[in-house]
Amino acid sequence: NTTLTYTGTADATTMMILDAPHLTRPYTLEDREITILKDVSLSVPPGEFLVIQGNSGSGKTTLLTLLSGLDRPTSGRIFIRNREITNLSEDEMAPFRNRTFGFVFQSFHLVPSLNALENVMFPAELAGSGQAREKAEALLDRVGLLARRHHFPHQLSGGEKQRTAICRALINE
C-alpha cells in the first residue's frame, strides 16, 4: 500500500492548493477488478513539499494521474486551488493541466525533433506566453544547460535530458 502522511504546519483555515478526499480507482484486468487506490485522501497547503513513496505497483502513478486529471477516480473529488477538476471535460482539462501541472517522466518524453530550448519552451508556447524563450533560457541557465540549448535529445546525456525535462515542467510556474 502507498502511505500518504502529511506532517506540515498548516491549520484548518489554510486554503489547500490541492484537496482530494476519498479517492478510489479500480481497474479491470482480464475478468477481475483490482482496486489500486481505495479511499485515499490528500490535502496539500501552498508552499508545502510532499513526497509520495511506496513499493512498485502500490498506486503512486495512479494517484498522480488522478490528481493531474489524466484519469478520473471512480469515487472521490479533486480540487486544485479550490476548483473542482473531477468532472471537467478533456477540452476544459487540457489547458488547465498545461497551466497548472509540470511533469517529469522517468523516460523524460522529450520531443526528439526539438532541441533542448524548444523542448523547454513548448508548454509555455502552448499557454500563449510571450516570454517563452526568455523563461526557457533562464531555466536552462539555472541548471547549467544554456550552452547546450541547441542540442537535440539524442545529443544529451541522461542527466542533461532529466534537467531539460525539469525545466520544461517548471516553465509555466
PDB file of C-alpha atoms in Angstrom:
ATOM      1  CA  ASN A   1       0.000   0.000   0.000  1.00  0.00           C
ATOM      2  CA  THR A   2       1.052   3.559  -0.624  1.00  0.00           C
ATOM      3  CA  THR A   3       1.264   5.540   2.585  1.00  0.00           C
ATOM      4  CA  LEU A   4       0.486   9.241   2.462  1.00  0.00           C
ATOM      5  CA  THR A   5       1.370  11.176   5.552  1.00  0.00           C
ATOM      6  CA  TYR A   6       1.090  14.926   5.855  1.00  0.00           C
ATOM      7  CA  THR A   7       3.368  16.399   8.507  1.00  0.00           C
ATOM      8  CA  GLY A   8       3.193  20.065   7.550  1.00  0.00           C
ATOM      9  CA  THR A   9       2.276  23.032   9.682  1.00  0.00           C
ATOM     10  CA  ALA A  10      -0.961  24.208   8.059  1.00  0.00           C
ATOM     11  CA  ASP A  11      -4.029  24.656  10.234  1.00  0.00           C
ATOM     12  CA  ALA A  12      -7.656  24.003   9.320  1.00  0.00           C
ATOM     13  CA  THR A  13      -8.172  27.561   7.990  1.00  0.00           C
ATOM     14  CA  THR A  14      -5.443  27.298   5.345  1.00  0.00           C
ATOM     15  CA  MET A  15      -6.687  27.152   1.746  1.00  0.00           C
ATOM     16  CA  MET A  16      -5.342  23.973   0.210  1.00  0.00           C
ATOM     17  CA  ILE A  17      -3.522  24.105  -3.110  1.00  0.00           C
ATOM     18  CA  LEU A  18      -4.716  20.527  -3.612  1.00  0.00           C
ATOM     19  CA  ASP A  19      -7.523  18.720  -1.841  1.00  0.00           C
ATOM     20  CA  ALA A  20      -8.523  15.204  -2.842  1.00  0.00           C
ATOM     21  CA  PRO A  21     -10.886  13.483  -0.408  1.00  0.00           C
ATOM     22  CA  HIS A  22     -11.758   9.779  -0.617  1.00  0.00           C
ATOM     23  CA  LEU A  23     -10.268   8.810  -3.980  1.00  0.00           C
ATOM     24  CA  THR A  24     -10.907   5.296  -5.226  1.00  0.00           C
ATOM     25  CA  ARG A  25      -9.762   3.876  -8.553  1.00  0.00           C
ATOM     26  CA  PRO A  26     -10.160   0.232  -9.569  1.00  0.00           C
ATOM     27  CA  TYR A  27      -9.052  -1.283 -12.871  1.00  0.00           C
ATOM     28  CA  THR A  28     -10.332  -4.337 -14.667  1.00  0.00           C
ATOM     29  CA  LEU A  29      -7.649  -6.862 -15.563  1.00  0.00           C
ATOM     30  CA  GLU A  30      -8.934  -9.673 -17.742  1.00  0.00           C
ATOM     31  CA  ASP A  31     -12.054 -10.778 -15.833  1.00  0.00           C
ATOM     32  CA  ARG A  32     -11.324  -9.379 -12.372  1.00  0.00           C
ATOM     33  CA  GLU A  33     -11.384  -5.949 -10.799  1.00  0.00           C
ATOM     34  CA  ILE A  34      -8.304  -4.751  -8.908  1.00  0.00           C
ATOM     35  CA  THR A  35      -8.617  -1.693  -6.670  1.00  0.00           C
ATOM     36  CA  ILE A  36      -5.396   0.287  -6.992  1.00  0.00           C
ATOM     37  CA  LEU A  37      -6.463   3.154  -4.697  1.00  0.00           C
ATOM     38  CA  LYS A  38      -9.154   2.793  -2.062  1.00  0.00           C
ATOM     39  CA  ASP A  39     -10.436   5.790  -0.069  1.00  0.00           C
ATOM     40  CA  VAL A  40      -7.178   7.777  -0.310  1.00  0.00           C
ATOM     41  CA  SER A  41      -7.401  11.371   0.912  1.00  0.00           C
ATOM     42  CA  LEU A  42      -4.767  14.037   0.424  1.00  0.00           C
ATOM     43  CA  SER A  43      -4.631  17.760   1.215  1.00  0.00           C
ATOM     44  CA  VAL A  44      -1.635  19.964   0.471  1.00  0.00           C
ATOM     45  CA  PRO A  45      -1.390  23.630   1.528  1.00  0.00           C
ATOM     46  CA  PRO A  46       0.545  26.171  -0.546  1.00  0.00           C
ATOM     47  CA  GLY A  47       4.302  26.064  -0.097  1.00  0.00           C
ATOM     48  CA  GLU A  48       4.445  22.512   1.226  1.00  0.00           C
ATOM     49  CA  PHE A  49       6.690  19.846  -0.262  1.00  0.00           C
ATOM     50  CA  LEU A  50       5.229  16.361  -0.427  1.00  0.00           C
ATOM     51  CA  VAL A  51       6.847  13.005  -1.142  1.00  0.00           C
ATOM     52  CA  ILE A  52       4.753  10.043  -2.193  1.00  0.00           C
ATOM     53  CA  GLN A  53       6.578   6.779  -1.773  1.00  0.00           C
ATOM     54  CA  GLY A  54       5.651   3.154  -1.873  1.00  0.00           C
ATOM     55  CA  ASN A  55       6.501  -0.184  -3.385  1.00  0.00           C
ATOM     56  CA  SER A  56       6.283  -0.803  -7.098  1.00  0.00           C
ATOM     57  CA  GLY A  57       2.642  -1.285  -8.044  1.00  0.00           C
ATOM     58  CA  SER A  58       1.280   0.400  -4.917  1.00  0.00           C
ATOM     59  CA  GLY A  59      -0.621   3.165  -6.758  1.00  0.00           C
ATOM     60  CA  LYS A  60       1.752   6.148  -6.823  1.00  0.00           C
ATOM     61  CA  THR A  61       1.453   6.733 -10.571  1.00  0.00           C
ATOM     62  CA  THR A  62      -2.301   6.099 -10.475  1.00  0.00           C
ATOM     63  CA  LEU A  63      -2.639   8.754  -7.765  1.00  0.00           C
ATOM     64  CA  LEU A  64      -0.638  11.280  -9.793  1.00  0.00           C
ATOM     65  CA  THR A  65      -2.646  10.624 -12.961  1.00  0.00           C
ATOM     66  CA  LEU A  66      -5.840  11.235 -10.979  1.00  0.00           C
ATOM     67  CA  LEU A  67      -4.545  14.419  -9.334  1.00  0.00           C
ATOM     68  CA  SER A  68      -3.462  15.837 -12.690  1.00  0.00           C
ATOM     69  CA  GLY A  69      -6.714  14.997 -14.450  1.00  0.00           C
ATOM     70  CA  LEU A  70      -5.140  12.471 -16.814  1.00  0.00           C
ATOM     71  CA  ASP A  71      -7.529   9.874 -15.351  1.00  0.00           C
ATOM     72  CA  ARG A  72     -10.672  10.069 -13.218  1.00  0.00           C
ATOM     73  CA  PRO A  73     -11.453   8.445  -9.887  1.00  0.00           C
ATOM     74  CA  THR A  74     -14.499   6.198  -9.618  1.00  0.00           C
ATOM     75  CA  SER A  75     -15.279   7.941  -6.348  1.00  0.00           C
ATOM     76  CA  GLY A  76     -13.923  10.972  -4.543  1.00  0.00           C
ATOM     77  CA  ARG A  77     -13.313  14.518  -5.734  1.00  0.00           C
ATOM     78  CA  ILE A  78     -10.249  16.540  -6.703  1.00  0.00           C
ATOM     79  CA  PHE A  79      -9.861  20.273  -6.079  1.00  0.00           C
ATOM     80  CA  ILE A  80      -6.912  22.341  -7.326  1.00  0.00           C
ATOM     81  CA  ARG A  81      -6.830  25.849  -5.808  1.00  0.00           C
ATOM     82  CA  ASN A  82     -10.485  25.381  -4.796  1.00  0.00           C
ATOM     83  CA  ARG A  83     -11.527  24.492  -8.371  1.00  0.00           C
ATOM     84  CA  GLU A  84     -13.033  21.054  -8.752  1.00  0.00           C
ATOM     85  CA  ILE A  85     -11.468  19.226 -11.699  1.00  0.00           C
ATOM     86  CA  THR A  86     -13.080  15.821 -11.184  1.00  0.00           C
ATOM     87  CA  ASN A  87     -15.681  16.199 -13.931  1.00  0.00           C
ATOM     88  CA  LEU A  88     -14.040  18.658 -16.312  1.00  0.00           C
ATOM     89  CA  SER A  89     -14.194  17.659 -19.965  1.00  0.00           C
ATOM     90  CA  GLU A  90     -10.900  16.969 -21.733  1.00  0.00           C
ATOM     91  CA  ASP A  91     -11.358  20.236 -23.651  1.00  0.00           C
ATOM     92  CA  GLU A  92     -11.555  22.088 -20.312  1.00  0.00           C
ATOM     93  CA  MET A  93      -8.887  19.975 -18.616  1.00  0.00           C
ATOM     94  CA  ALA A  94      -6.133  20.185 -21.259  1.00  0.00           C
ATOM     95  CA  PRO A  95      -5.456  23.950 -20.955  1.00  0.00           C
ATOM     96  CA  PHE A  96      -5.912  23.819 -17.166  1.00  0.00           C
ATOM     97  CA  ARG A  97      -3.397  20.956 -16.941  1.00  0.00           C
ATOM     98  CA  ASN A  98      -0.925  22.839 -19.153  1.00  0.00           C
ATOM     99  CA  ARG A  99      -1.079  25.939 -16.917  1.00  0.00           C
ATOM    100  CA  THR A 100      -1.144  24.074 -13.605  1.00  0.00           C
ATOM    101  CA  PHE A 101       0.949  20.905 -13.782  1.00  0.00           C
ATOM    102  CA  GLY A 102       4.526  20.130 -14.734  1.00  0.00           C
ATOM    103  CA  PHE A 103       5.540  16.540 -15.300  1.00  0.00           C
ATOM    104  CA  VAL A 104       8.962  14.918 -15.301  1.00  0.00           C
ATOM    105  CA  PHE A 105       8.571  11.380 -16.560  1.00  0.00           C
ATOM    106  CA  GLN A 106      11.004   8.585 -15.862  1.00  0.00           C
ATOM    107  CA  SER A 107      11.760   8.372 -19.591  1.00  0.00           C
ATOM    108  CA  PHE A 108      11.725  12.203 -19.994  1.00  0.00           C
ATOM    109  CA  HIS A 109       9.373  12.306 -23.046  1.00  0.00           C
ATOM    110  CA  LEU A 110      11.399  14.995 -24.785  1.00  0.00           C
ATOM    111  CA  VAL A 111      10.348  15.666 -28.388  1.00  0.00           C
ATOM    112  CA  PRO A 112      13.206  14.224 -30.496  1.00  0.00           C
ATOM    113  CA  SER A 113      12.838  16.780 -33.313  1.00  0.00           C
ATOM    114  CA  LEU A 114      13.097  19.748 -30.915  1.00  0.00           C
ATOM    115  CA  ASN A 115      16.324  20.958 -29.329  1.00  0.00           C
ATOM    116  CA  ALA A 116      16.611  21.454 -25.555  1.00  0.00           C
ATOM    117  CA  LEU A 117      15.492  25.087 -25.719  1.00  0.00           C
ATOM    118  CA  GLU A 118      12.469  24.258 -27.890  1.00  0.00           C
ATOM    119  CA  ASN A 119      11.519  21.331 -25.625  1.00  0.00           C
ATOM    120  CA  VAL A 120      11.530  23.645 -22.600  1.00  0.00           C
ATOM    121  CA  MET A 121       9.633  26.403 -24.446  1.00  0.00           C
ATOM    122  CA  PHE A 122       6.912  24.063 -25.731  1.00  0.00           C
ATOM    123  CA  PRO A 123       4.442  24.198 -22.753  1.00  0.00           C
ATOM    124  CA  ALA A 124       4.844  27.987 -22.451  1.00  0.00           C
ATOM    125  CA  GLU A 125       4.120  28.440 -26.144  1.00  0.00           C
ATOM    126  CA  LEU A 126       1.017  26.259 -25.808  1.00  0.00           C
ATOM    127  CA  ALA A 127      -0.078  28.506 -22.929  1.00  0.00           C
ATOM    128  CA  GLY A 128       0.423  31.609 -25.102  1.00  0.00           C
ATOM    129  CA  SER A 129       3.367  33.032 -23.166  1.00  0.00           C
ATOM    130  CA  GLY A 130       5.096  35.877 -24.982  1.00  0.00           C
ATOM    131  CA  GLN A 131       8.225  35.249 -22.930  1.00  0.00           C
ATOM    132  CA  ALA A 132       8.717  31.535 -23.612  1.00  0.00           C
ATOM    133  CA  ARG A 133      12.266  31.925 -24.969  1.00  0.00           C
ATOM    134  CA  GLU A 134      13.433  34.177 -22.133  1.00  0.00           C
ATOM    135  CA  LYS A 135      11.921  31.909 -19.466  1.00  0.00           C
ATOM    136  CA  ALA A 136      13.365  28.785 -21.087  1.00  0.00           C
ATOM    137  CA  GLU A 137      16.842  30.268 -21.388  1.00  0.00           C
ATOM    138  CA  ALA A 138      16.756  31.422 -17.750  1.00  0.00           C
ATOM    139  CA  LEU A 139      15.741  27.931 -16.592  1.00  0.00           C
ATOM    140  CA  LEU A 140      18.365  26.212 -18.732  1.00  0.00           C
ATOM    141  CA  ASP A 141      20.975  28.639 -17.404  1.00  0.00           C
ATOM    142  CA  ARG A 142      19.909  27.860 -13.850  1.00  0.00           C
ATOM    143  CA  VAL A 143      20.542  24.123 -14.356  1.00  0.00           C
ATOM    144  CA  GLY A 144      23.804  24.644 -16.272  1.00  0.00           C
ATOM    145  CA  LEU A 145      22.483  23.789 -19.741  1.00  0.00           C
ATOM    146  CA  LEU A 146      22.354  27.139 -21.509  1.00  0.00           C
ATOM    147  CA  ALA A 147      25.411  26.245 -23.605  1.00  0.00           C
ATOM    148  CA  ARG A 148      23.648  23.030 -24.737  1.00  0.00           C
ATOM    149  CA  ARG A 149      20.307  24.678 -25.582  1.00  0.00           C
ATOM    150  CA  HIS A 150      20.656  23.940 -29.308  1.00  0.00           C
ATOM    151  CA  HIS A 151      21.402  20.231 -28.784  1.00  0.00           C
ATOM    152  CA  PHE A 152      18.750  17.644 -29.578  1.00  0.00           C
ATOM    153  CA  PRO A 153      17.738  14.960 -27.046  1.00  0.00           C
ATOM    154  CA  HIS A 154      19.902  12.290 -28.721  1.00  0.00           C
ATOM    155  CA  GLN A 155      22.907  14.602 -28.178  1.00  0.00           C
ATOM    156  CA  LEU A 156      22.269  15.000 -24.428  1.00  0.00           C
ATOM    157  CA  SER A 157      23.341  12.727 -21.588  1.00  0.00           C
ATOM    158  CA  GLY A 158      20.728  11.139 -19.330  1.00  0.00           C
ATOM    159  CA  GLY A 159      21.304  13.800 -16.675  1.00  0.00           C
ATOM    160  CA  GLU A 160      21.029  16.592 -19.231  1.00  0.00           C
ATOM    161  CA  LYS A 161      17.761  15.125 -20.518  1.00  0.00           C
ATOM    162  CA  GLN A 162      16.486  14.961 -16.928  1.00  0.00           C
ATOM    163  CA  ARG A 163      17.383  18.613 -16.285  1.00  0.00           C
ATOM    164  CA  THR A 164      15.766  19.639 -19.593  1.00  0.00           C
ATOM    165  CA  ALA A 165      12.581  17.803 -18.581  1.00  0.00           C
ATOM    166  CA  ILE A 166      12.648  19.528 -15.175  1.00  0.00           C
ATOM    167  CA  CYS A 167      12.966  22.924 -16.867  1.00  0.00           C
ATOM    168  CA  ARG A 168      10.030  22.071 -19.129  1.00  0.00           C
ATOM    169  CA  ALA A 169       7.960  21.107 -16.076  1.00  0.00           C
ATOM    170  CA  LEU A 170       8.782  24.425 -14.372  1.00  0.00           C
ATOM    171  CA  ILE A 171       8.356  26.855 -17.274  1.00  0.00           C
ATOM    172  CA  ASN A 172       4.684  27.615 -16.578  1.00  0.00           C
ATOM    173  CA  GLU A 173       5.448  28.044 -12.877  1.00  0.00           C
TER     174      GLU A 173
END
